[in-house]
Coordinates of C-alpha atoms and ligand atoms in Angstrom, one line a residue:
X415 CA 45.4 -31.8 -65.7
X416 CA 44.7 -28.5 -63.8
X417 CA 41.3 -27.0 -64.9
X418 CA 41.4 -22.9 -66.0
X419 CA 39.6 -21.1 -63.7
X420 CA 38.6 -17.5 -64.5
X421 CA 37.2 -15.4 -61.9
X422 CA 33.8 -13.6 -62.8
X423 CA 33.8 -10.2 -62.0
X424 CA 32.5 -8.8 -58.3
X425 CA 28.8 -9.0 -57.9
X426 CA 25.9 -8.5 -55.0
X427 CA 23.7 -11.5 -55.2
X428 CA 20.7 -11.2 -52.7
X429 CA 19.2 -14.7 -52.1
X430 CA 15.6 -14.2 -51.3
X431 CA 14.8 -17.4 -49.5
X432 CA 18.1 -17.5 -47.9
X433 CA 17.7 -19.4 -45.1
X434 CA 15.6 -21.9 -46.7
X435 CA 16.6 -25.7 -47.8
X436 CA 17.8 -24.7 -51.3
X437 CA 20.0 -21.7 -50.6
X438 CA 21.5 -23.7 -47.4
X439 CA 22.1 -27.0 -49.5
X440 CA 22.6 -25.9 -52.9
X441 CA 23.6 -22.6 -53.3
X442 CA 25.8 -21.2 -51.0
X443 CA 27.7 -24.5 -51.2
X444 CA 28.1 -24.4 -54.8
X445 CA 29.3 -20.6 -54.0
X446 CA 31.7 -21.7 -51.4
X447 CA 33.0 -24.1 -54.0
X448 CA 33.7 -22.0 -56.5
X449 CA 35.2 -19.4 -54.0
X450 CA 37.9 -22.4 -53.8
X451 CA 38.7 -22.5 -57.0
X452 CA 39.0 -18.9 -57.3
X453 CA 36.5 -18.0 -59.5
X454 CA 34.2 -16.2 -57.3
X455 CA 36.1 -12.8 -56.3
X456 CA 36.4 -11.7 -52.8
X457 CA 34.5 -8.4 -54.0
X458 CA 31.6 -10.6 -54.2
X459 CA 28.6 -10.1 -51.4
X460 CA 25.9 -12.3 -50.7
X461 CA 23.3 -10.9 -49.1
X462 CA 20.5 -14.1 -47.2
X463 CA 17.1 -12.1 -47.3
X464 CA 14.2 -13.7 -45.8
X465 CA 11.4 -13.4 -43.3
X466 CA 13.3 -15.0 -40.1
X467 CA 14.7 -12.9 -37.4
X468 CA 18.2 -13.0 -37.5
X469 CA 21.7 -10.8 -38.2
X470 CA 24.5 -11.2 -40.3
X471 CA 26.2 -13.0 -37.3
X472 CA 23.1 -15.7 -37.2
X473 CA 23.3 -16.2 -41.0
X474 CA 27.3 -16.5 -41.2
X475 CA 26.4 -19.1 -38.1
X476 CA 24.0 -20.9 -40.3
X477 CA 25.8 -20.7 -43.5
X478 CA 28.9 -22.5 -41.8
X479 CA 26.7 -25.7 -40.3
X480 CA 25.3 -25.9 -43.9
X481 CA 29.0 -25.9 -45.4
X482 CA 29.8 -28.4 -42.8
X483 CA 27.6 -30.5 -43.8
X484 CA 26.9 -30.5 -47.2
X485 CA 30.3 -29.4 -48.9
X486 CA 32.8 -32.8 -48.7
X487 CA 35.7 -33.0 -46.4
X488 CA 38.6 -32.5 -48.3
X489 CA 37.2 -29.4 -49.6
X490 CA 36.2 -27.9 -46.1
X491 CA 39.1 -26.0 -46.0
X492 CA 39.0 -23.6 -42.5
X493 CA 41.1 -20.5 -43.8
X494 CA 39.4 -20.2 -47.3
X495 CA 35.5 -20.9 -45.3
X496 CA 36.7 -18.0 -43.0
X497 CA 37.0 -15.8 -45.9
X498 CA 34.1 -17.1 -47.2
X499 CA 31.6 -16.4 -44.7
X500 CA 33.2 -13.0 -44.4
X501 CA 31.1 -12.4 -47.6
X502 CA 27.6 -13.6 -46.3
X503 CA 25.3 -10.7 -44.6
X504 CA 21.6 -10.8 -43.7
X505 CA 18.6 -8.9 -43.6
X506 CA 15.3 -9.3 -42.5
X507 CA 12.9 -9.0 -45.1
X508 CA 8.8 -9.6 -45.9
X509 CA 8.3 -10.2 -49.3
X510 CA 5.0 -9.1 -48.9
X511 CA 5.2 -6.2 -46.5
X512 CA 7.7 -3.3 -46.3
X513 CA 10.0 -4.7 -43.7
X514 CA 13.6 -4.8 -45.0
X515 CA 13.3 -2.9 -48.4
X516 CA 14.8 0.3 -47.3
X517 CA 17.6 -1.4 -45.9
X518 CA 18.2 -3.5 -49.2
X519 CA 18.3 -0.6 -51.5
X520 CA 21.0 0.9 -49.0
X521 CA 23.2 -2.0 -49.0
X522 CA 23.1 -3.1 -52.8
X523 CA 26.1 -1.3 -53.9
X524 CA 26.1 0.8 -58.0
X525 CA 28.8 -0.1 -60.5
X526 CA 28.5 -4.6 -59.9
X527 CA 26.9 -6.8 -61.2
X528 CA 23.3 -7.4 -59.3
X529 CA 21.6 -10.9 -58.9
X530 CA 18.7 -12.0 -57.1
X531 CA 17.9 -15.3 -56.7
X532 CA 14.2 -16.1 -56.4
X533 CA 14.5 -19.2 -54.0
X534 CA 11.3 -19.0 -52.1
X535 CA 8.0 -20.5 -53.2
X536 CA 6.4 -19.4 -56.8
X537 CA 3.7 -18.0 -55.0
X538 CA 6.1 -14.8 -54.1
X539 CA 7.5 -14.5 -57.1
X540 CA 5.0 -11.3 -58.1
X541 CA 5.2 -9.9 -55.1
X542 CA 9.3 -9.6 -55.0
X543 CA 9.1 -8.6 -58.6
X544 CA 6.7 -5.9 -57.9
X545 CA 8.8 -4.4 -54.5
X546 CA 12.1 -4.6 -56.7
X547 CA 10.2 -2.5 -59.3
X548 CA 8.9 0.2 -56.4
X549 CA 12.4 0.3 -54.8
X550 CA 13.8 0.9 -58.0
X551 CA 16.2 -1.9 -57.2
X552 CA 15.9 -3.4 -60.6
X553 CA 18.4 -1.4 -62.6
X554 CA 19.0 -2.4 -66.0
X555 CA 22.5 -4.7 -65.7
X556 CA 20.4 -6.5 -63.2
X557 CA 19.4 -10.7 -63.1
X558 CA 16.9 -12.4 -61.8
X559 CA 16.8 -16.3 -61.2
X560 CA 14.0 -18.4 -61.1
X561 CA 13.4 -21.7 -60.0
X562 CA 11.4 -24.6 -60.5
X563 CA 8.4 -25.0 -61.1
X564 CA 8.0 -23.0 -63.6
X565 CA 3.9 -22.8 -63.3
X566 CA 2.0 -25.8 -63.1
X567 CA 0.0 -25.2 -66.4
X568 CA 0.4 -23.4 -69.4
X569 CA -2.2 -20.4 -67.8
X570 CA -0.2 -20.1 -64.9
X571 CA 3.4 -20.0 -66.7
X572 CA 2.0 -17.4 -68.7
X573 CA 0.7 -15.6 -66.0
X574 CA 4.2 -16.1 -64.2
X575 CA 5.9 -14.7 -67.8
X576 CA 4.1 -11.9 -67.0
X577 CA 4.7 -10.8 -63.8
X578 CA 8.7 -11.1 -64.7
X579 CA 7.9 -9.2 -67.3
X580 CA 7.0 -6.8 -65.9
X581 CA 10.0 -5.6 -64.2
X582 CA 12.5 -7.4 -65.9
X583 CA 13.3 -8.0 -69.7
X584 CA 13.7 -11.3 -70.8
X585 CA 17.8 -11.4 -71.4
X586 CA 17.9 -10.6 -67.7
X587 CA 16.2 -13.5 -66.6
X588 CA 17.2 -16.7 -66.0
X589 CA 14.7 -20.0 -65.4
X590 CA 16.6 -22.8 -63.8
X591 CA 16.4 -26.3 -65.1
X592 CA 19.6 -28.0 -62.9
X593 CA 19.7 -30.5 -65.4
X594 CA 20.7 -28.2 -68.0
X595 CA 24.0 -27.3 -65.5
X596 CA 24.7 -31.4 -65.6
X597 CA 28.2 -31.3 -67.2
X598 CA 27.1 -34.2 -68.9
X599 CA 24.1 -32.4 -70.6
X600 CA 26.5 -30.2 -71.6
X601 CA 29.1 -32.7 -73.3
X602 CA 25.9 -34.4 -75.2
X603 CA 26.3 -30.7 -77.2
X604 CA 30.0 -31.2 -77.7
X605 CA 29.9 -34.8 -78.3
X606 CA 26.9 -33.8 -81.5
X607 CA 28.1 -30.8 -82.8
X608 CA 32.5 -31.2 -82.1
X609 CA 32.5 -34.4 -83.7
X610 CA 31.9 -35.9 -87.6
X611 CA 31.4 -39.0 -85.9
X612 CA 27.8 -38.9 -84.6
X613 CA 25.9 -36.3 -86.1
X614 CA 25.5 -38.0 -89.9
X615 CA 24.0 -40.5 -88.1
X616 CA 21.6 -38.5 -86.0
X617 CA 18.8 -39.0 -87.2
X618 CA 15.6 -41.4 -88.1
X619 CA 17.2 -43.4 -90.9
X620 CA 20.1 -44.8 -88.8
X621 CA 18.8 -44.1 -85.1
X622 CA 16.2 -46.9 -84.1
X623 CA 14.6 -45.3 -81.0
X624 CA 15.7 -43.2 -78.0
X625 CA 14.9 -43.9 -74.4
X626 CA 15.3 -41.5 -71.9
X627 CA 15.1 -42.2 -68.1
X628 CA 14.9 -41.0 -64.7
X629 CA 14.7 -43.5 -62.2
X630 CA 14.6 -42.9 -58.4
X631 CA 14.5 -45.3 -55.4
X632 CA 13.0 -42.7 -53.1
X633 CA 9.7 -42.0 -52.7
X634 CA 8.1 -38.5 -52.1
X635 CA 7.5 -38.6 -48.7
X636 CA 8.6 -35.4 -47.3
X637 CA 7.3 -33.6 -50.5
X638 CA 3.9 -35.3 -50.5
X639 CA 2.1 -32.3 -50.5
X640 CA 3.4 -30.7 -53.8
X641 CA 4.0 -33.8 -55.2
X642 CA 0.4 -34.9 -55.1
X643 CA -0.4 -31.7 -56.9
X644 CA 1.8 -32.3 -59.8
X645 CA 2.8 -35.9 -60.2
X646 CA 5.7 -37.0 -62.5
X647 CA 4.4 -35.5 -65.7
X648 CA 4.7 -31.9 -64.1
X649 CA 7.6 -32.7 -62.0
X650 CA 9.8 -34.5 -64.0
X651 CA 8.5 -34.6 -68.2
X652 CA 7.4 -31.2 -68.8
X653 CA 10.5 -30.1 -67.6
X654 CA 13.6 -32.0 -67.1
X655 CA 13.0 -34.6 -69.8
X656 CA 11.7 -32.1 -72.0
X657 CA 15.2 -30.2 -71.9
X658 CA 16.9 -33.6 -72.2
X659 CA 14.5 -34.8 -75.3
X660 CA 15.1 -30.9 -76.9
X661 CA 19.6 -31.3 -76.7
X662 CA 19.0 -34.7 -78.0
X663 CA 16.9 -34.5 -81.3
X664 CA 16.9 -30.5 -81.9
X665 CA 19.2 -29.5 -85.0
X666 CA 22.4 -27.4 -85.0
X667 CA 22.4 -24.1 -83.6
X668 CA 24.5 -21.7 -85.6
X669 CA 26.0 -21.0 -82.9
X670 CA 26.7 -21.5 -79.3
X671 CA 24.9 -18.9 -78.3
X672 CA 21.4 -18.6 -75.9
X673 CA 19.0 -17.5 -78.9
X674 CA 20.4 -19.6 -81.3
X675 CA 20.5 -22.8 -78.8
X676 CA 17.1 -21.6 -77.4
X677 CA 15.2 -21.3 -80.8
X678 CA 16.1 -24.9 -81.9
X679 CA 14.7 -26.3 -78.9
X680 CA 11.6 -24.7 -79.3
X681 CA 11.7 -25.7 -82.6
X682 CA 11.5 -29.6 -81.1
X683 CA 9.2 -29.1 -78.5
X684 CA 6.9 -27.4 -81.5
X685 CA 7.7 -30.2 -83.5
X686 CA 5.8 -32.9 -80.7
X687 CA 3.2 -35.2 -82.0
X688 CA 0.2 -35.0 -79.5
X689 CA 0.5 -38.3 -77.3
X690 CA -2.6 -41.2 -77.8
X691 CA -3.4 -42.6 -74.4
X692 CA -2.4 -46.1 -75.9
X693 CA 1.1 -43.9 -75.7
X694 CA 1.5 -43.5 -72.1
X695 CA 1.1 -45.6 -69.3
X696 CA 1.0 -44.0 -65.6
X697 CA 1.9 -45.6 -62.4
X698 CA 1.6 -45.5 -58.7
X699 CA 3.8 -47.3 -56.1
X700 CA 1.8 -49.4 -53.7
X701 CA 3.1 -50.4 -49.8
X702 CA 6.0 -53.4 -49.8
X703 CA 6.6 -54.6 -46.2
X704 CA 7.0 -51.5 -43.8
X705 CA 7.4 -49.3 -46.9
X706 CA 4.9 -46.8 -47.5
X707 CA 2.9 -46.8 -50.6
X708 CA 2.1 -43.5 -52.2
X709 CA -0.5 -42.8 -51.2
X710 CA 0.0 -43.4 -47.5
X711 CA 3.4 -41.3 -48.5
X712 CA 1.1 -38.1 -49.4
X713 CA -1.8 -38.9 -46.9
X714 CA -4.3 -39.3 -49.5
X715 CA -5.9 -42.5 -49.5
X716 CA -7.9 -41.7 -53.3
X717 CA -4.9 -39.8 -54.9
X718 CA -5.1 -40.8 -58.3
X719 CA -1.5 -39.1 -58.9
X720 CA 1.0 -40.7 -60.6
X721 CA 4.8 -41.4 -59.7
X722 CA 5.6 -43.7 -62.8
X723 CA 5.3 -42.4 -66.1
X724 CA 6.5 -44.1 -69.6
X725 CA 5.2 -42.5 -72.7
X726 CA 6.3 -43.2 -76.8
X727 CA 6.6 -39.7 -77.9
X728 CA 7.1 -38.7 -81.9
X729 CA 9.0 -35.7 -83.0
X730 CA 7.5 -34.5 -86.2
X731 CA 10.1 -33.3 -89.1
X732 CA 12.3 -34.3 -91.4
X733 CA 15.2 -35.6 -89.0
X734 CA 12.7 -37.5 -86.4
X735 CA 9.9 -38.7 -88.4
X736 CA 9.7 -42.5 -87.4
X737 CA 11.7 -42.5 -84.7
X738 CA 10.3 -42.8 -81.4
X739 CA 11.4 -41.4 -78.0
X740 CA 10.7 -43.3 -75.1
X741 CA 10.4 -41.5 -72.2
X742 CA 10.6 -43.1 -68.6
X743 CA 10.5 -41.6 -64.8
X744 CA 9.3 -43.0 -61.4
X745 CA 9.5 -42.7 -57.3
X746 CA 10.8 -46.0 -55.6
X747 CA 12.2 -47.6 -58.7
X748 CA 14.9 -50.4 -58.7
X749 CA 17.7 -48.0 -58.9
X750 CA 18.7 -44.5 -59.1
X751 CA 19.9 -43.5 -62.5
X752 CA 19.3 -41.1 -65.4
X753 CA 20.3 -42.5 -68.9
X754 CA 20.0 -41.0 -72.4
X755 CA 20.4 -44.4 -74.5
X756 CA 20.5 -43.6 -78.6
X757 CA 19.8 -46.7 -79.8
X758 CA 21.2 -47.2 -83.1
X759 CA 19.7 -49.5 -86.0
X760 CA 21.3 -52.5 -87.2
X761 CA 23.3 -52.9 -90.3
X762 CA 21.0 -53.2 -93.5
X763 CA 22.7 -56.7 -93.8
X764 CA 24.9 -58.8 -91.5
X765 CA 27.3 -60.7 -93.5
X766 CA 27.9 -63.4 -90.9
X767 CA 24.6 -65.0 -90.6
X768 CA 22.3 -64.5 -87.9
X769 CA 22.2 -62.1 -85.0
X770 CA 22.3 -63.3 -81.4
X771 CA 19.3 -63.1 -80.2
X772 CA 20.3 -60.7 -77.4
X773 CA 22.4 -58.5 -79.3
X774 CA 22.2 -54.8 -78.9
X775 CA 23.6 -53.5 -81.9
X776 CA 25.2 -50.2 -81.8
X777 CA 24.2 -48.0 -78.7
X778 CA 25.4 -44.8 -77.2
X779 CA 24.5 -44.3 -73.5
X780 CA 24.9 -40.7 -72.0
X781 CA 24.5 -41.1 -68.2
X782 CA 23.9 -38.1 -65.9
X783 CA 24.0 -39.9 -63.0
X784 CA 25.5 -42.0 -60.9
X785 CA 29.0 -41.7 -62.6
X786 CA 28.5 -39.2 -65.2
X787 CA 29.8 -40.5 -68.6
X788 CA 29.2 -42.0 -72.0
X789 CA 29.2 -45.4 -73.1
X790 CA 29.3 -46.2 -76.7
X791 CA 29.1 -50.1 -77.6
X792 CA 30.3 -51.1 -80.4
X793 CA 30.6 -54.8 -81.9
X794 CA 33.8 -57.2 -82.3
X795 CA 34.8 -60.1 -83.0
X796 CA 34.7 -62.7 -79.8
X797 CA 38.7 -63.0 -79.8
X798 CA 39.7 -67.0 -80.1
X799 CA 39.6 -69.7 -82.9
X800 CA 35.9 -71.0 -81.8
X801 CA 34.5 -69.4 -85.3
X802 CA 32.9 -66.3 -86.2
X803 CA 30.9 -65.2 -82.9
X804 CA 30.2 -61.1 -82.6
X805 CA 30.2 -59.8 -79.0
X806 CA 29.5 -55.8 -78.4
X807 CA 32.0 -53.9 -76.1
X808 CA 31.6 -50.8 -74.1
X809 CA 34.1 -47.9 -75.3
X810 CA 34.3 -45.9 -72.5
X811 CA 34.3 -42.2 -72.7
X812 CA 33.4 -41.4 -69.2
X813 CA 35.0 -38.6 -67.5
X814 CA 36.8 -40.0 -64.5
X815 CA 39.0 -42.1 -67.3
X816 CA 39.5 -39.4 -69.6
X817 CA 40.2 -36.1 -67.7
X818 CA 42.3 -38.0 -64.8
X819 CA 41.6 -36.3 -61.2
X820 CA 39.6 -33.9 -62.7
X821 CA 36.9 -36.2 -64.2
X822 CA 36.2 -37.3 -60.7
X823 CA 35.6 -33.8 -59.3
X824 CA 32.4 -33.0 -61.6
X825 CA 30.8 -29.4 -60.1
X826 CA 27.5 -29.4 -58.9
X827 CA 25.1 -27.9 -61.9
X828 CA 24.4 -25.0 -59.6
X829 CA 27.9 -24.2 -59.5
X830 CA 27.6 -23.6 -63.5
X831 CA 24.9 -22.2 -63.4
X832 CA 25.1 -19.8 -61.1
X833 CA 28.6 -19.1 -62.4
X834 CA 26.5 -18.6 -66.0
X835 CA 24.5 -16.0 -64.5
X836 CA 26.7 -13.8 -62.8
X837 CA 28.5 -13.7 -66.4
X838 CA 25.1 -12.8 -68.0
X839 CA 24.9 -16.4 -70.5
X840 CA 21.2 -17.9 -70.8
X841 CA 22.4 -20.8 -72.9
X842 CA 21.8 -23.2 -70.3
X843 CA 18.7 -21.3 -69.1
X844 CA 14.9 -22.3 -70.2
X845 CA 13.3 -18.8 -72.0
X846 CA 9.7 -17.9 -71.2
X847 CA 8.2 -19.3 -75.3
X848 CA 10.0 -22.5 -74.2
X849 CA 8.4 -23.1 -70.8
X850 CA 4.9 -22.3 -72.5
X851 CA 5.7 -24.4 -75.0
X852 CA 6.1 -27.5 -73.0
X853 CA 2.9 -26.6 -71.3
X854 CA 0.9 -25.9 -74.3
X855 CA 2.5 -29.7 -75.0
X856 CA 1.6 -31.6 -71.8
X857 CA -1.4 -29.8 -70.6
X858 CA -3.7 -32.0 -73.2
X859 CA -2.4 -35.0 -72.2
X860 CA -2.7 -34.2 -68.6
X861 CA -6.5 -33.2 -69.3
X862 CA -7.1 -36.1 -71.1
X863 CA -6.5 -38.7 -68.5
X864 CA -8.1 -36.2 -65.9
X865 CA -11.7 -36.1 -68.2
X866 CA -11.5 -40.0 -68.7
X867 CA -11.0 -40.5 -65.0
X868 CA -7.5 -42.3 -65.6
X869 CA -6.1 -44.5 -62.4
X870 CA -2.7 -45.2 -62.2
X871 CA -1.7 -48.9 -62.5
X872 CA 0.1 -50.1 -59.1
X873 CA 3.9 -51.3 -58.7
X874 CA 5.7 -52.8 -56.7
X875 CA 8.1 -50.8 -54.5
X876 CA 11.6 -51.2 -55.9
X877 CA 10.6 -52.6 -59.3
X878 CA 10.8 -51.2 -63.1
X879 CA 7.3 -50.2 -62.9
X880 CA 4.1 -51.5 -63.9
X881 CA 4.6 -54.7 -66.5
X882 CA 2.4 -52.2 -69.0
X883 CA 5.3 -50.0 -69.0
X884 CA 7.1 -52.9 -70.6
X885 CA 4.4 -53.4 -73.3
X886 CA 5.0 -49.7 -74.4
X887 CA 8.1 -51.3 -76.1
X888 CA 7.3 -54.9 -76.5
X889 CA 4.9 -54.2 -78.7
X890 CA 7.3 -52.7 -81.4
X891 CA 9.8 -55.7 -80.5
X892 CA 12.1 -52.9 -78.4
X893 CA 13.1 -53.4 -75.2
X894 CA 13.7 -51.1 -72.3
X895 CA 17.3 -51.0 -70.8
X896 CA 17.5 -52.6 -67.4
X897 CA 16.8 -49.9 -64.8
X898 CA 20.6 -50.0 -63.0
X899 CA 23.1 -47.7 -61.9
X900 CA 25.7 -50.1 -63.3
X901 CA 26.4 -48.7 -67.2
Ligands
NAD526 P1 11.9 -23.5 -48.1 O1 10.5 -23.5 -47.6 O2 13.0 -24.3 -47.4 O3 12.4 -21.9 -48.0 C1 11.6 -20.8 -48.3 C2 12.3 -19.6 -47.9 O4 11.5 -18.5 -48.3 C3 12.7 -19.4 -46.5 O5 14.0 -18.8 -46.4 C4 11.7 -18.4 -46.0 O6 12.1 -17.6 -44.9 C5 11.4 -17.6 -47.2 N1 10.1 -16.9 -47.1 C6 8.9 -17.4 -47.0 N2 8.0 -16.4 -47.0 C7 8.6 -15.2 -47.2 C8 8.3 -13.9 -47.2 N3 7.0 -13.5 -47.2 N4 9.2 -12.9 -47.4 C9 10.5 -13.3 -47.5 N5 10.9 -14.6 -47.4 C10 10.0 -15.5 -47.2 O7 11.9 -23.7 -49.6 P2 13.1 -24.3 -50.6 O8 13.0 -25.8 -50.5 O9 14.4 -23.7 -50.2 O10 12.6 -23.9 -52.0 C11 12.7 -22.6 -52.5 C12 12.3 -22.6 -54.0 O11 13.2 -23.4 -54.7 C13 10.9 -23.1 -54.3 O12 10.4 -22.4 -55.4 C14 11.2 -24.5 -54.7 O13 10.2 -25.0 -55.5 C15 12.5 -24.4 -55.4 N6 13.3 -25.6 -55.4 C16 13.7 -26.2 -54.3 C17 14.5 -27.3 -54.4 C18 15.1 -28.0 -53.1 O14 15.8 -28.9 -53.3 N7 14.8 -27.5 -52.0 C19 14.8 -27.9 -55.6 C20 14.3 -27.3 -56.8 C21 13.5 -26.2 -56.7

């Protein structure tokens, strides 16, 4: 089954930041890709701007070794990367002085579609904004993208609002939360809202509980330094989960559309219960063998910064109330996986006596990764004479099975996204009332263990994190699913 490709129409798209790890791993891969598929049209330019000495020649150079080694074989295809590099150019250019300005606003051409693509640290973001402004380079068709994070309080997300503001209206801006791009994240949608199936039952009186969870086996070494700044509630809850938690439980947009999605997930982050510390239990990975604890991983011997958080959360209105959502994320973990699991309650009365005492009722598992799919288990009869014994089985919905070749050649999110921008739809993008509104939502909590002097309780390297985190659900007779990248 051959996928439709249309191509989006010719564009400039200046990557400040262009020689750094993101624009080398992510993006101009996930360009190249969809140069291959013919979507991106040879018109297009990409322009690398950053602060290191170098020519178009030096950046075509570096643009190829980063092809070579992060696009897969069978898609490194010489002719088509030929033609593809013919479409990179460089220039030199401070962020914070005038060097290389002049020589943007000469090359950026009138008429296409204009991107630029903030990938350099937030601490530049005001200063690009403001030299886009005084160049005049900011014309009204234009786009700006903006990674993570996304401020590391609600204070300086607001302050960060601002400086977009600024010089760019919000419909031209686009904040980038990769896991929105997860063609998985985007099937939940289609799975709630294209079906009759799910959605009469999506909701507190026949969904149990929901567990959401993010489970990695590395550990943050590399990335200490910001990572001991923010921990897993800014790097991974506030944000990621958040989005996740907001597709899940938000109600029916009238259409698919950015406002309309966008206003019913702020509508669900709005809708948040404050979370009790008897909510939320933090973690920190301590040394195993020759692996590195934490906080030998960030250098700091007193970091009190955790890398393991579970948390019950409650979701406020009529469609949630009673319902929890379990959220779950950690460094050095037993296995790398993120799971949505809907958890359904049982039947108000089972007909053939008791329940096994393991059984798991009916479940829908939406994995983003490894093998992104959905699992929905569902309960039979255990075939054979031997009485009446119930077993659950897994109906399979995940892509590889249903969409043939195709299903096993899932794009990178940035290629969506990316895509998404150049044709000017935010639906997939986080908007500025969102982002504050998760902040305005986890900065409490985040004060609260800071005033009480909180530790994080150690675990072991390579476990499902502290046995606490288990209690979270025990103590409502719930159980968290096994931490494995097997479905
Ligand atoms: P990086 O340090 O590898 O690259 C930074 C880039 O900014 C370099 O090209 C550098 O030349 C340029 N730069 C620095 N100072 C400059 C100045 N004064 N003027 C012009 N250019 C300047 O960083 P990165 O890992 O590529 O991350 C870029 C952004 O993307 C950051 O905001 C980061 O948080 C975000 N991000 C990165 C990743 C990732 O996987 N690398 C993932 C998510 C988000």
């Amino acid at each position: 089954m051959a996928s439709r490709v249309i191509p989006v129409e010719p564009f400039d798209l200046v990557i400040f930041g262009g020689t750094g790890d993101l624009a080398l791993r992510k993006i101009i891969p996930s360009l190249y890709r969809r140069f291959l598929v013919g979507q991106m049209p040879r018109e297009a330019r990409v322009i690398g701007a950053a602060r290191r000495a170098l020519d178009s020649e030096g950046y075509r150079r570096m643009a190829l070794a980063a092809l070579e080694e992060f696009v897969a074989e069978e898609k490194r295809d010489p002719e088509k990367i030929a033609d593809f590099i013919e479409m990179l150019s460089y220039i030199r250019l401070d962020a914070r002085g005038e060097t290389g300005w002049k020589e943007l606003a000469e090359t950026l051409r009138e008429g296409v579609i204009r991107v630029f693509y903030f990938s350099v640290g937030p601490g530049l973001f005001a200063d690009l904004a403001g030299r886009l402004s005084e160049h005049g380079l900011n014309i009204p068709d234009s786009r700006v993208v903006v990674e993570k994070p996304f401020g590391h309080d609600l204070e300086s997300a607001r302050a960060l609002n601002a400086v977009l503001a600024k010089c760019f209206d919000e419909h031209h801006i686009y904040r980038i939360d990769h896991y929105l791009g997860k063609e998985t994240v985007q099937n939940l949608m289609v799975v709630r809202f294209a079906n009759t199936l799910f959605e009469p039952l999506w909701n507190a009186q026949y969904v149990d509980h929901i567990q959401i969870t993010v489970a990695e086996t590395v550990g943050v070494a590399g990335r200490g330094e910001y990572y001991d700044r923010a921990g897993a509630m800014r790097d991974m809850v506030q944000n990621h989960m958040m989005q996740l938690l907001c597709l899940i439980a938000m109600e029916p947009p009238s259409l698919f559309e950015a406002d309309a999605v966008r206003d019913e997930k702020l509508k669900v982050i709005r809708a948040l219960d404050p979370v009790p510390p008897e909510n939320i239990v933090r973690g920190q990975y301590g040394r195993r063998g020759d692996i590195p604890s934490y906080r030998e991983d960030v250098g700091n011997p007193e970091s009190t910064t955790e890398s393991f958080i579970a948390m019950e959360v409650h979701v406020s209105n009529w469609r949630w109330s009673g319902t929890p959502f379990y959220l779950r994320t950690g460094k050095r973990l037993k296995a790398r996986v993120s799971e949505i699991a809907v958890i359904f309650k049982e039947p108000p009365h089972s007909i053939f006596g008791r329940r096994l005492p393991n059984h798991a009722g009916n479940m829908l598992v939406i994995r983003l990764q490894p093998n992104e799919g959905m699992v929905l288990n569902v309960t039979i009869k255990e075939p054979g004479p031997g009485g009446m014994r119930l077993m659950e089985v897994p109906l399979d919905m995940s892509f590889a099975e249903a969409l043939g070749e195709n299903g096993a050649d899932i794009p990178d999110a940035y290629e969506r996204l990316i895509m998404d921008v150049i044709r000017g739809n935010q639906t997939l993008f986080m908007r500025g009332d969102e982002v504050e509104a998760a902040w305005a939502w986890a900065d409490p909590i985040i004060a609260a263990w800071e005033e009480r002097g909180d530790e994080p309780l150690p675990y072991e390297p390579f476990s499902s994190g502290p046995e606490d985190a288990l209690m979270l659900m025990h103590r409502s007779g719930r159980r968290w699913r096994e931490i494995s990248d097997e479905f």
